[in-house]
């Protein structure tokens, strides 16, 4: 009998963390590395949010919090959903976790039994299938293509649903592709889900505020009220408020599900850090002026990166609607050789050789379930992005 749990054999390490660590290691060795692998804004947390945390410390808000979150934050979450998404939730229908990842994990842990299936469109955030597996469920992948801008089509969703399906996970805007669903596109998916009353919807809206141009964000329960009683709407402060290290995610949904998640969390981590929760109250209830600045900066960066990558030999890059990622195809470069004679057999080979040759860190698309592609985060300065894309152009141009 082995000491470690069998479940670990079903789980892969996070490719984004692995590539980010490789970039750090090379930097520590003195290499000039530009990391485009990490999924976090390069902006600082807005000042009024930091100030709220300082004031909370001074007030002595440093004791154990309630498992589901402090009351002012749960009230702020309910107000946020009403104000921005037209969704009516009582504070008792909300829950706060140590990051969005914990919220998703607790929802799956509280609901999945062996044999239950979870439909996940691919490309997907690397943690979705791993969390499903750790919780005893079976991930079922619904396919997308570059021709549909990596958006799940209703017929593919219909095909993936079976009598064993318990959840469908939807992420808009998407990590890794940046694809986001318009109202009409989301309605086409919710029409399918309405026909399958045994299926619940877990929607990851973490990049809600990072959409560009005239695009308008929507979330499933907002588009189709008939799904309200079987939808968990997850969000957080990490991306839109540059608060990745504060570790606050939240969700709202049917009260029995929220109570089950509270039960799990009570035996796991208990409540999220109190100081971070008070900072999140200020984020949700306070000024939102920084959002327009974030969006403008990210849109400029997106346009720069898409333009330069589409001028690169062998790469094709769609223009995403949101988040801060692009997901170019490197299919035309598979089978080519580096100047040193290394054959690029996979997208993982591509990103590995790119890092070693030019010091640009990205993440291979096969880690997100769909390749040959790579995920590039443009959450860094225009100057670094221009230099990184120039290096990518040089690397691709060297392949024969």
mmCIF file of C-alpha atoms in Angstrom:
data_model
loop_
_atom_site.group_PDB
_atom_site.id
_atom_site.type_symbol
_atom_site.label_atom_id
_atom_site.label_comp_id
_atom_site.label_asym_id
_atom_site.label_seq_id
_atom_site.Cartn_x
_atom_site.Cartn_y
_atom_site.Cartn_z
ATOM 1 C CA UNK A 1 0.000 0.000 0.000
ATOM 2 C CA UNK A 2 1.493 3.317 -1.081
ATOM 3 C CA UNK A 3 1.692 6.263 1.282
ATOM 4 C CA UNK A 4 0.402 8.939 -1.125
ATOM 5 C CA UNK A 5 -3.217 9.103 -2.257
ATOM 6 C CA UNK A 6 -4.119 7.505 -5.575
ATOM 7 C CA UNK A 7 -5.903 10.745 -6.505
ATOM 8 C CA UNK A 8 -2.538 12.455 -6.975
ATOM 9 C CA UNK A 9 -1.791 10.181 -9.923
ATOM 10 C CA UNK A 10 -4.757 11.751 -11.733
ATOM 11 C CA UNK A 11 -3.480 15.308 -11.306
ATOM 12 C CA UNK A 12 -0.854 17.195 -13.298
ATOM 13 C CA UNK A 13 1.146 20.161 -11.981
ATOM 14 C CA UNK A 14 0.050 23.619 -13.135
ATOM 15 C CA UNK A 15 1.875 24.371 -16.383
ATOM 16 C CA UNK A 16 1.591 28.111 -15.803
ATOM 17 C CA UNK A 17 3.351 27.800 -12.451
ATOM 18 C CA UNK A 18 5.996 25.482 -13.942
ATOM 19 C CA UNK A 19 6.833 27.889 -16.786
ATOM 20 C CA UNK A 20 6.814 30.903 -14.484
ATOM 21 C CA UNK A 21 9.253 29.131 -12.161
ATOM 22 C CA UNK A 22 11.519 28.222 -15.097
ATOM 23 C CA UNK A 23 11.616 31.911 -16.021
ATOM 24 C CA UNK A 24 12.467 32.851 -12.428
ATOM 25 C CA UNK A 25 15.250 30.264 -12.310
ATOM 26 C CA UNK A 26 16.804 31.573 -15.513
ATOM 27 C CA UNK A 27 16.595 35.143 -14.218
ATOM 28 C CA UNK A 28 18.350 34.037 -11.032
ATOM 29 C CA UNK A 29 21.146 32.671 -13.232
ATOM 30 C CA UNK A 30 21.571 36.104 -14.781
ATOM 31 C CA UNK A 31 19.614 35.503 -18.005
ATOM 32 C CA UNK A 32 17.631 38.343 -19.564
ATOM 33 C CA UNK A 33 14.110 36.886 -19.381
ATOM 34 C CA UNK A 34 10.751 38.451 -20.228
ATOM 35 C CA UNK A 35 7.990 36.459 -18.572
ATOM 36 C CA UNK A 36 4.692 36.365 -20.449
ATOM 37 C CA UNK A 37 3.534 33.259 -18.592
ATOM 38 C CA UNK A 38 1.999 34.651 -15.421
ATOM 39 C CA UNK A 39 -1.692 35.547 -15.185
ATOM 40 C CA UNK A 40 -1.629 38.625 -13.024
ATOM 41 C CA UNK A 41 -1.953 42.362 -13.680
ATOM 42 C CA UNK A 42 1.266 44.364 -13.406
ATOM 43 C CA UNK A 43 -0.665 47.285 -11.878
ATOM 44 C CA UNK A 44 -0.627 48.063 -8.168
ATOM 45 C CA UNK A 45 -3.682 47.652 -5.956
ATOM 46 C CA UNK A 46 -5.610 50.983 -5.961
ATOM 47 C CA UNK A 47 -4.708 53.218 -3.041
ATOM 48 C CA UNK A 48 -8.156 53.386 -1.431
ATOM 49 C CA UNK A 49 -8.182 49.594 -1.163
ATOM 50 C CA UNK A 50 -4.784 49.487 0.514
ATOM 51 C CA UNK A 51 -5.895 52.250 2.857
ATOM 52 C CA UNK A 52 -8.985 50.262 3.857
ATOM 53 C CA UNK A 53 -6.756 47.352 4.853
ATOM 54 C CA UNK A 54 -4.522 49.625 6.933
ATOM 55 C CA UNK A 55 -7.559 51.081 8.697
ATOM 56 C CA UNK A 56 -8.890 47.575 9.377
ATOM 57 C CA UNK A 57 -5.606 46.647 11.052
ATOM 58 C CA UNK A 58 -5.727 49.783 13.168
ATOM 59 C CA UNK A 59 -9.312 48.997 14.214
ATOM 60 C CA UNK A 60 -8.169 45.588 15.392
ATOM 61 C CA UNK A 61 -10.020 43.621 12.703
ATOM 62 C CA UNK A 62 -7.555 40.783 13.157
ATOM 63 C CA UNK A 63 -9.628 37.984 14.724
ATOM 64 C CA UNK A 64 -11.077 34.834 13.169
ATOM 65 C CA UNK A 65 -13.745 35.729 10.579
ATOM 66 C CA UNK A 66 -16.973 33.817 9.902
ATOM 67 C CA UNK A 67 -16.343 30.879 7.584
ATOM 68 C CA UNK A 68 -18.463 32.320 4.742
ATOM 69 C CA UNK A 69 -17.069 35.833 5.041
ATOM 70 C CA UNK A 70 -17.601 38.968 7.098
ATOM 71 C CA UNK A 71 -21.096 40.423 6.841
ATOM 72 C CA UNK A 72 -20.023 43.744 5.224
ATOM 73 C CA UNK A 73 -18.272 41.861 2.411
ATOM 74 C CA UNK A 74 -21.188 39.492 1.806
ATOM 75 C CA UNK A 75 -23.456 42.546 1.658
ATOM 76 C CA UNK A 76 -21.068 44.240 -0.780
ATOM 77 C CA UNK A 77 -21.057 41.119 -2.959
ATOM 78 C CA UNK A 78 -24.856 41.044 -3.068
ATOM 79 C CA UNK A 79 -24.927 44.735 -4.008
ATOM 80 C CA UNK A 80 -22.304 44.164 -6.702
ATOM 81 C CA UNK A 81 -24.320 41.388 -8.343
ATOM 82 C CA UNK A 82 -27.457 43.552 -8.317
ATOM 83 C CA UNK A 83 -25.710 46.698 -9.547
ATOM 84 C CA UNK A 84 -23.566 45.185 -12.288
ATOM 85 C CA UNK A 85 -25.330 41.986 -13.321
ATOM 86 C CA UNK A 86 -29.009 42.509 -12.433
ATOM 87 C CA UNK A 87 -28.922 39.438 -10.164
ATOM 88 C CA UNK A 88 -30.766 39.429 -6.845
ATOM 89 C CA UNK A 89 -28.914 37.573 -4.105
ATOM 90 C CA UNK A 90 -29.267 37.828 -0.351
ATOM 91 C CA UNK A 91 -25.990 38.020 1.593
ATOM 92 C CA UNK A 92 -26.806 34.512 2.862
ATOM 93 C CA UNK A 93 -26.554 33.307 -0.758
ATOM 94 C CA UNK A 94 -22.944 34.480 -1.023
ATOM 95 C CA UNK A 95 -19.653 33.001 0.129
ATOM 96 C CA UNK A 96 -16.071 34.268 0.342
ATOM 97 C CA UNK A 97 -13.045 32.032 -0.237
ATOM 98 C CA UNK A 98 -9.277 32.282 -0.258
ATOM 99 C CA UNK A 99 -9.185 33.086 -3.956
ATOM 100 C CA UNK A 100 -11.530 32.045 -6.734
ATOM 101 C CA UNK A 101 -9.780 28.691 -7.013
ATOM 102 C CA UNK A 102 -10.922 27.683 -3.522
ATOM 103 C CA UNK A 103 -14.496 28.714 -4.287
ATOM 104 C CA UNK A 104 -14.588 26.469 -7.364
ATOM 105 C CA UNK A 105 -12.872 23.609 -5.582
ATOM 106 C CA UNK A 106 -15.268 23.754 -2.631
ATOM 107 C CA UNK A 107 -18.295 23.772 -4.940
ATOM 108 C CA UNK A 108 -17.018 20.643 -6.683
ATOM 109 C CA UNK A 109 -16.012 18.942 -3.437
ATOM 110 C CA UNK A 110 -19.444 19.617 -1.971
ATOM 111 C CA UNK A 111 -21.344 18.183 -4.950
ATOM 112 C CA UNK A 112 -19.376 15.562 -6.909
ATOM 113 C CA UNK A 113 -19.690 11.817 -6.444
ATOM 114 C CA UNK A 114 -17.669 9.154 -8.287
ATOM 115 C CA UNK A 115 -18.988 8.896 -11.834
ATOM 116 C CA UNK A 116 -20.334 12.453 -11.971
ATOM 117 C CA UNK A 117 -19.247 14.300 -15.093
ATOM 118 C CA UNK A 118 -18.255 17.940 -15.478
ATOM 119 C CA UNK A 119 -18.322 19.456 -18.969
ATOM 120 C CA UNK A 120 -15.355 21.754 -19.588
ATOM 121 C CA UNK A 121 -14.839 23.614 -22.894
ATOM 122 C CA UNK A 122 -11.293 23.504 -24.181
ATOM 123 C CA UNK A 123 -8.995 25.299 -24.139
ATOM 124 C CA UNK A 124 -9.552 25.513 -20.413
ATOM 125 C CA UNK A 125 -7.868 27.017 -17.379
ATOM 126 C CA UNK A 126 -5.379 24.359 -16.306
ATOM 127 C CA UNK A 127 -6.941 23.844 -12.856
ATOM 128 C CA UNK A 128 -10.503 22.947 -13.899
ATOM 129 C CA UNK A 129 -9.978 19.288 -14.881
ATOM 130 C CA UNK A 130 -7.469 18.728 -12.077
ATOM 131 C CA UNK A 131 -9.923 19.978 -9.446
ATOM 132 C CA UNK A 132 -12.676 17.807 -10.911
ATOM 133 C CA UNK A 133 -10.381 14.778 -10.704
ATOM 134 C CA UNK A 134 -9.315 15.524 -7.132
ATOM 135 C CA UNK A 135 -12.972 15.736 -6.129
ATOM 136 C CA UNK A 136 -13.736 12.324 -7.628
ATOM 137 C CA UNK A 137 -15.504 13.519 -10.765
ATOM 138 C CA UNK A 138 -14.784 12.949 -14.442
ATOM 139 C CA UNK A 139 -13.931 15.890 -16.727
ATOM 140 C CA UNK A 140 -15.623 15.742 -20.140
ATOM 141 C CA UNK A 141 -14.213 18.108 -22.739
ATOM 142 C CA UNK A 142 -16.300 20.074 -25.212
ATOM 143 C CA UNK A 143 -14.316 21.154 -28.246
ATOM 144 C CA UNK A 144 -13.819 24.640 -29.675
ATOM 145 C CA UNK A 145 -11.764 25.836 -32.640
ATOM 146 C CA UNK A 146 -9.821 28.887 -33.703
ATOM 147 C CA UNK A 147 -12.431 29.374 -36.452
ATOM 148 C CA UNK A 148 -15.060 30.044 -33.752
ATOM 149 C CA UNK A 149 -12.570 32.141 -31.742
ATOM 150 C CA UNK A 150 -12.380 29.336 -29.175
ATOM 151 C CA UNK A 151 -16.027 29.783 -28.166
ATOM 152 C CA UNK A 152 -18.163 26.779 -27.304
ATOM 153 C CA UNK A 153 -20.934 26.207 -29.828
ATOM 154 C CA UNK A 154 -24.384 25.023 -28.672
ATOM 155 C CA UNK A 155 -24.235 21.801 -30.667
ATOM 156 C CA UNK A 156 -20.903 20.896 -29.018
ATOM 157 C CA UNK A 157 -22.357 21.594 -25.578
ATOM 158 C CA UNK A 158 -25.379 19.426 -26.398
ATOM 159 C CA UNK A 159 -23.099 16.625 -27.563
ATOM 160 C CA UNK A 160 -21.055 16.695 -24.332
ATOM 161 C CA UNK A 161 -23.994 16.488 -21.912
ATOM 162 C CA UNK A 162 -25.034 13.034 -20.686
ATOM 163 C CA UNK A 163 -27.236 11.666 -17.910
ATOM 164 C CA UNK A 164 -24.109 11.731 -15.704
ATOM 165 C CA UNK A 165 -23.397 15.425 -16.208
ATOM 166 C CA UNK A 166 -23.584 17.394 -12.964
ATOM 167 C CA UNK A 167 -21.871 20.670 -13.904
ATOM 168 C CA UNK A 168 -20.888 22.709 -16.931
ATOM 169 C CA UNK A 169 -18.043 25.155 -16.301
ATOM 170 C CA UNK A 170 -18.145 28.349 -18.363
ATOM 171 C CA UNK A 171 -15.352 30.953 -18.249
ATOM 172 C CA UNK A 172 -15.917 34.287 -19.990
ATOM 173 C CA UNK A 173 -13.674 36.107 -20.728
ATOM 174 C CA UNK A 174 -11.539 33.014 -20.962
ATOM 175 C CA UNK A 175 -8.210 32.033 -19.577
ATOM 176 C CA UNK A 176 -6.329 31.093 -21.782
ATOM 177 C CA UNK A 177 -7.890 32.426 -24.992
ATOM 178 C CA UNK A 178 -9.420 35.757 -23.915
ATOM 179 C CA UNK A 179 -12.614 34.765 -25.755
ATOM 180 C CA UNK A 180 -15.835 36.218 -24.327
ATOM 181 C CA UNK A 181 -19.459 35.418 -25.121
ATOM 182 C CA UNK A 182 -21.836 38.080 -26.368
ATOM 183 C CA UNK A 183 -25.437 38.079 -25.149
ATOM 184 C CA UNK A 184 -26.564 36.157 -28.248
ATOM 185 C CA UNK A 185 -23.733 33.628 -27.944
ATOM 186 C CA UNK A 186 -24.417 33.062 -24.246
ATOM 187 C CA UNK A 187 -28.164 32.751 -24.913
ATOM 188 C CA UNK A 188 -27.485 29.979 -27.414
ATOM 189 C CA UNK A 189 -25.659 28.059 -24.671
ATOM 190 C CA UNK A 190 -28.221 28.741 -21.951
ATOM 191 C CA UNK A 191 -30.982 27.537 -24.302
ATOM 192 C CA UNK A 192 -29.225 24.159 -24.337
ATOM 193 C CA UNK A 193 -28.820 24.143 -20.560
ATOM 194 C CA UNK A 194 -32.493 24.925 -19.964
ATOM 195 C CA UNK A 195 -33.322 21.662 -21.761
ATOM 196 C CA UNK A 196 -31.207 19.679 -19.250
ATOM 197 C CA UNK A 197 -32.583 20.429 -15.781
ATOM 198 C CA UNK A 198 -30.169 18.025 -14.035
ATOM 199 C CA UNK A 199 -27.150 20.098 -15.130
ATOM 200 C CA UNK A 200 -25.777 22.893 -12.951
ATOM 201 C CA UNK A 201 -23.759 25.846 -14.235
ATOM 202 C CA UNK A 202 -20.523 27.004 -12.641
ATOM 203 C CA UNK A 203 -19.528 30.285 -14.235
ATOM 204 C CA UNK A 204 -16.076 31.778 -13.709
ATOM 205 C CA UNK A 205 -16.416 35.540 -14.247
ATOM 206 C CA UNK A 206 -13.006 36.533 -12.855
ATOM 207 C CA UNK A 207 -12.154 38.682 -15.899
ATOM 208 C CA UNK A 208 -15.588 40.340 -16.076
ATOM 209 C CA UNK A 209 -14.349 43.947 -16.153
ATOM 210 C CA UNK A 210 -11.504 43.339 -18.593
ATOM 211 C CA UNK A 211 -13.382 43.509 -21.899
ATOM 212 C CA UNK A 212 -12.527 45.809 -24.770
ATOM 213 C CA UNK A 213 -14.074 48.024 -27.397
ATOM 214 C CA UNK A 214 -17.869 47.939 -27.406
ATOM 215 C CA UNK A 215 -18.100 44.435 -25.943
ATOM 216 C CA UNK A 216 -20.642 44.031 -23.129
ATOM 217 C CA UNK A 217 -20.101 41.332 -20.509
ATOM 218 C CA UNK A 218 -22.950 38.980 -19.579
ATOM 219 C CA UNK A 219 -23.206 36.041 -17.179
ATOM 220 C CA UNK A 220 -25.473 32.974 -17.640
ATOM 221 C CA UNK A 221 -28.029 33.560 -14.857
ATOM 222 C CA UNK A 222 -28.409 37.138 -16.094
ATOM 223 C CA UNK A 223 -29.093 35.999 -19.661
ATOM 224 C CA UNK A 224 -31.423 33.147 -18.669
ATOM 225 C CA UNK A 225 -33.274 33.628 -15.350
ATOM 226 C CA UNK A 226 -34.540 30.038 -15.559
ATOM 227 C CA UNK A 227 -30.995 28.942 -14.642
ATOM 228 C CA UNK A 228 -30.844 31.062 -11.475
ATOM 229 C CA UNK A 229 -31.639 28.171 -9.125
ATOM 230 C CA UNK A 230 -28.894 25.948 -10.532
ATOM 231 C CA UNK A 231 -26.085 28.419 -11.199
ATOM 232 C CA UNK A 232 -23.072 29.280 -9.062
ATOM 233 C CA UNK A 233 -21.681 32.625 -10.222
ATOM 234 C CA UNK A 234 -18.031 32.950 -9.172
ATOM 235 C CA UNK A 235 -15.948 36.114 -9.279
ATOM 236 C CA UNK A 236 -13.196 37.801 -7.295
ATOM 237 C CA UNK A 237 -11.040 40.862 -6.844
ATOM 238 C CA UNK A 238 -7.773 39.428 -8.187
ATOM 239 C CA UNK A 239 -7.756 40.642 -11.784
ATOM 240 C CA UNK A 240 -10.022 43.691 -11.959
ATOM 241 C CA UNK A 241 -8.604 45.245 -8.786
ATOM 242 C CA UNK A 242 -4.973 44.034 -9.105
ATOM 243 C CA UNK A 243 -5.348 42.087 -5.846
ATOM 244 C CA UNK A 244 -3.943 38.655 -6.756
ATOM 245 C CA UNK A 245 -1.929 38.385 -3.541
ATOM 246 C CA UNK A 246 -4.826 39.386 -1.299
ATOM 247 C CA UNK A 247 -6.472 36.008 -2.095
ATOM 248 C CA UNK A 248 -10.174 36.844 -2.158
ATOM 249 C CA UNK A 249 -12.695 35.094 -4.377
ATOM 250 C CA UNK A 250 -16.442 34.988 -3.951
ATOM 251 C CA UNK A 251 -19.581 33.446 -5.368
ATOM 252 C CA UNK A 252 -23.360 33.557 -5.154
ATOM 253 C CA UNK A 253 -25.892 30.826 -5.741
ATOM 254 C CA UNK A 254 -28.702 28.772 -4.215
ATOM 255 C CA UNK A 255 -28.569 28.814 -0.438
ATOM 256 C CA UNK A 256 -28.364 24.992 0.024
ATOM 257 C CA UNK A 257 -25.242 24.917 -2.162
ATOM 258 C CA UNK A 258 -23.696 27.879 -0.323
ATOM 259 C CA UNK A 259 -24.336 26.139 3.008
ATOM 260 C CA UNK A 260 -22.683 22.960 1.707
ATOM 261 C CA UNK A 261 -19.645 24.962 0.575
ATOM 262 C CA UNK A 262 -19.536 26.659 3.983
ATOM 263 C CA UNK A 263 -19.570 23.209 5.601
ATOM 264 C CA UNK A 264 -16.583 22.100 3.490
ATOM 265 C CA UNK A 265 -14.661 25.315 4.072
ATOM 266 C CA UNK A 266 -15.275 25.138 7.819
ATOM 267 C CA UNK A 267 -13.228 21.933 7.980
ATOM 268 C CA UNK A 268 -10.648 23.158 5.500
ATOM 269 C CA UNK A 269 -9.370 26.731 5.849
ATOM 270 C CA UNK A 270 -12.194 28.464 7.737
ATOM 271 C CA UNK A 271 -12.651 32.114 6.727
ATOM 272 C CA UNK A 272 -10.394 34.065 4.383
ATOM 273 C CA UNK A 273 -7.929 36.578 5.855
ATOM 274 C CA UNK A 274 -9.861 39.318 7.647
ATOM 275 C CA UNK A 275 -7.669 42.190 6.452
ATOM 276 C CA UNK A 276 -8.072 41.051 2.850
ATOM 277 C CA UNK A 277 -11.833 40.882 3.287
ATOM 278 C CA UNK A 278 -12.017 44.493 4.478
ATOM 279 C CA UNK A 279 -9.876 45.497 1.501
ATOM 280 C CA UNK A 280 -12.336 43.659 -0.775
ATOM 281 C CA UNK A 281 -15.238 45.608 0.746
ATOM 282 C CA UNK A 282 -13.487 48.802 -0.327
ATOM 283 C CA UNK A 283 -12.835 47.308 -3.780
ATOM 284 C CA UNK A 284 -16.485 46.437 -4.420
ATOM 285 C CA UNK A 285 -18.127 49.406 -2.685
ATOM 286 C CA UNK A 286 -15.527 52.069 -3.461
ATOM 287 C CA UNK A 287 -14.507 54.102 -6.536
ATOM 288 C CA UNK A 288 -14.248 52.133 -9.785
ATOM 289 C CA UNK A 289 -12.296 54.781 -11.731
ATOM 290 C CA UNK A 290 -9.246 52.565 -12.169
ATOM 291 C CA UNK A 291 -11.209 50.051 -14.273
ATOM 292 C CA UNK A 292 -11.337 52.355 -17.301
ATOM 293 C CA UNK A 293 -7.592 52.941 -16.978
ATOM 294 C CA UNK A 294 -6.891 49.213 -16.735
ATOM 295 C CA UNK A 295 -9.087 48.480 -19.761
ATOM 296 C CA UNK A 296 -7.495 51.189 -21.901
ATOM 297 C CA UNK A 297 -3.980 50.004 -21.078
ATOM 298 C CA UNK A 298 -4.788 46.340 -21.680
ATOM 299 C CA UNK A 299 -6.566 47.064 -24.965
ATOM 300 C CA UNK A 300 -3.530 48.948 -26.254
ATOM 301 C CA UNK A 301 -1.313 46.054 -25.227
ATOM 302 C CA UNK A 302 -3.632 43.492 -26.792
ATOM 303 C CA UNK A 303 -3.638 45.339 -30.104
ATOM 304 C CA UNK A 304 0.172 45.638 -30.056
ATOM 305 C CA UNK A 305 0.700 41.944 -29.359
ATOM 306 C CA UNK A 306 -1.911 40.692 -31.847
ATOM 307 C CA UNK A 307 -0.458 42.911 -34.580
ATOM 308 C CA UNK A 308 3.150 41.833 -33.996
ATOM 309 C CA UNK A 309 2.319 38.139 -33.651
ATOM 310 C CA UNK A 310 0.320 38.176 -36.882
ATOM 311 C CA UNK A 311 3.391 39.630 -38.587
ATOM 312 C CA UNK A 312 5.448 36.690 -37.287
ATOM 313 C CA UNK A 313 6.460 33.815 -39.537
ATOM 314 C CA UNK A 314 4.297 30.758 -38.788
ATOM 315 C CA UNK A 315 2.009 32.257 -36.113
ATOM 316 C CA UNK A 316 -1.709 33.051 -36.374
ATOM 317 C CA UNK A 317 -3.324 35.041 -33.586
ATOM 318 C CA UNK A 318 -7.053 35.842 -33.195
ATOM 319 C CA UNK A 319 -8.076 39.080 -31.485
ATOM 320 C CA UNK A 320 -9.724 38.226 -28.142
ATOM 321 C CA UNK A 321 -12.554 40.212 -26.574
ATOM 322 C CA UNK A 322 -11.218 40.232 -23.025
ATOM 323 C CA UNK A 323 -8.869 39.113 -20.224
ATOM 324 C CA UNK A 324 -5.154 39.747 -20.851
ATOM 325 C CA UNK A 325 -4.155 36.723 -22.903
ATOM 326 C CA UNK A 326 -3.744 35.824 -26.544
ATOM 327 C CA UNK A 327 -3.698 32.259 -27.816
ATOM 328 C CA UNK A 328 -1.843 32.103 -31.133
ATOM 329 C CA UNK A 329 -1.459 28.931 -33.174
ATOM 330 C CA UNK A 330 2.059 27.708 -33.951
ATOM 331 C CA UNK A 331 0.813 24.797 -36.097
ATOM 332 C CA UNK A 332 2.779 25.966 -39.150
ATOM 333 C CA UNK A 333 6.041 25.692 -37.186
ATOM 334 C CA UNK A 334 5.596 22.113 -35.985
ATOM 335 C CA UNK A 335 8.199 19.917 -37.677
ATOM 336 C CA UNK A 336 10.690 22.741 -38.250
ATOM 337 C CA UNK A 337 14.205 22.825 -36.765
ATOM 338 C CA UNK A 338 16.064 25.334 -34.635
ATOM 339 C CA UNK A 339 19.516 26.533 -35.810
ATOM 340 C CA UNK A 340 20.970 23.953 -33.384
ATOM 341 C CA UNK A 341 19.034 21.155 -35.107
ATOM 342 C CA UNK A 342 16.318 20.621 -32.491
ATOM 343 C CA UNK A 343 13.037 19.532 -34.126
ATOM 344 C CA UNK A 344 9.920 21.377 -32.899
ATOM 345 C CA UNK A 345 7.615 18.387 -32.503
ATOM 346 C CA UNK A 346 5.053 19.915 -30.107
ATOM 347 C CA UNK A 347 3.911 23.272 -28.803
ATOM 348 C CA UNK A 348 5.729 22.430 -25.556
ATOM 349 C CA UNK A 349 8.940 22.104 -27.586
ATOM 350 C CA UNK A 350 8.167 25.485 -29.125
ATOM 351 C CA UNK A 351 7.782 27.365 -25.822
ATOM 352 C CA UNK A 352 10.772 25.561 -24.283
ATOM 353 C CA UNK A 353 13.080 26.437 -27.176
ATOM 354 C CA UNK A 354 11.726 29.999 -27.285
ATOM 355 C CA UNK A 355 12.582 30.424 -23.601
ATOM 356 C CA UNK A 356 16.079 29.003 -23.979
ATOM 357 C CA UNK A 357 16.909 30.815 -27.216
ATOM 358 C CA UNK A 358 15.338 34.216 -26.654
ATOM 359 C CA UNK A 359 14.448 34.395 -22.960
ATOM 360 C CA UNK A 360 10.685 34.750 -23.548
ATOM 361 C CA UNK A 361 8.494 32.684 -21.221
ATOM 362 C CA UNK A 362 5.033 31.610 -22.390
ATOM 363 C CA UNK A 363 2.874 28.516 -21.789
ATOM 364 C CA UNK A 364 2.205 25.739 -24.290
ATOM 365 C CA UNK A 365 -1.384 25.387 -25.403
ATOM 366 C CA UNK A 366 -1.542 21.629 -24.871
ATOM 367 C CA UNK A 367 -1.433 22.366 -21.117
ATOM 368 C CA UNK A 368 -4.803 24.074 -21.623
ATOM 369 C CA UNK A 369 -6.142 21.137 -23.602
ATOM 370 C CA UNK A 370 -5.797 22.554 -27.113
ATOM 371 C CA UNK A 371 -2.723 22.887 -29.266
ATOM 372 C CA UNK A 372 -0.504 23.455 -31.059
ATOM 373 C CA UNK A 373 -0.889 26.918 -29.527
ATOM 374 C CA UNK A 374 0.724 29.018 -26.850
ATOM 375 C CA UNK A 375 -0.710 31.340 -24.244
ATOM 376 C CA UNK A 376 0.865 34.745 -23.956
ATOM 377 C CA UNK A 377 -0.048 37.109 -21.136
ATOM 378 C CA UNK A 378 0.175 40.786 -22.098
ATOM 379 C CA UNK A 379 -0.037 41.972 -18.488
ATOM 380 C CA UNK A 380 3.240 43.850 -18.696
ATOM 381 C CA UNK A 381 4.541 47.107 -20.145
ATOM 382 C CA UNK A 382 4.292 48.074 -23.818
ATOM 383 C CA UNK A 383 8.077 48.310 -23.956
ATOM 384 C CA UNK A 384 8.586 44.762 -22.681
ATOM 385 C CA UNK A 385 5.810 43.430 -24.913
ATOM 386 C CA UNK A 386 7.347 45.007 -27.995
ATOM 387 C CA UNK A 387 10.759 43.579 -27.107
ATOM 388 C CA UNK A 388 9.269 40.135 -26.359
ATOM 389 C CA UNK A 389 7.358 40.049 -29.648
ATOM 390 C CA UNK A 390 10.496 41.093 -31.533
ATOM 391 C CA UNK A 391 12.313 38.172 -29.926
ATOM 392 C CA UNK A 392 9.462 35.816 -30.857
ATOM 393 C CA UNK A 393 9.660 37.071 -34.454
ATOM 394 C CA UNK A 394 13.406 36.438 -34.472
ATOM 395 C CA UNK A 395 13.005 32.957 -33.043
ATOM 396 C CA UNK A 396 10.276 31.959 -35.502
ATOM 397 C CA UNK A 397 12.295 33.405 -38.365
ATOM 398 C CA UNK A 398 15.241 31.199 -37.395
ATOM 399 C CA UNK A 399 13.295 27.954 -37.718
ATOM 400 C CA UNK A 400 13.844 25.945 -40.882
#
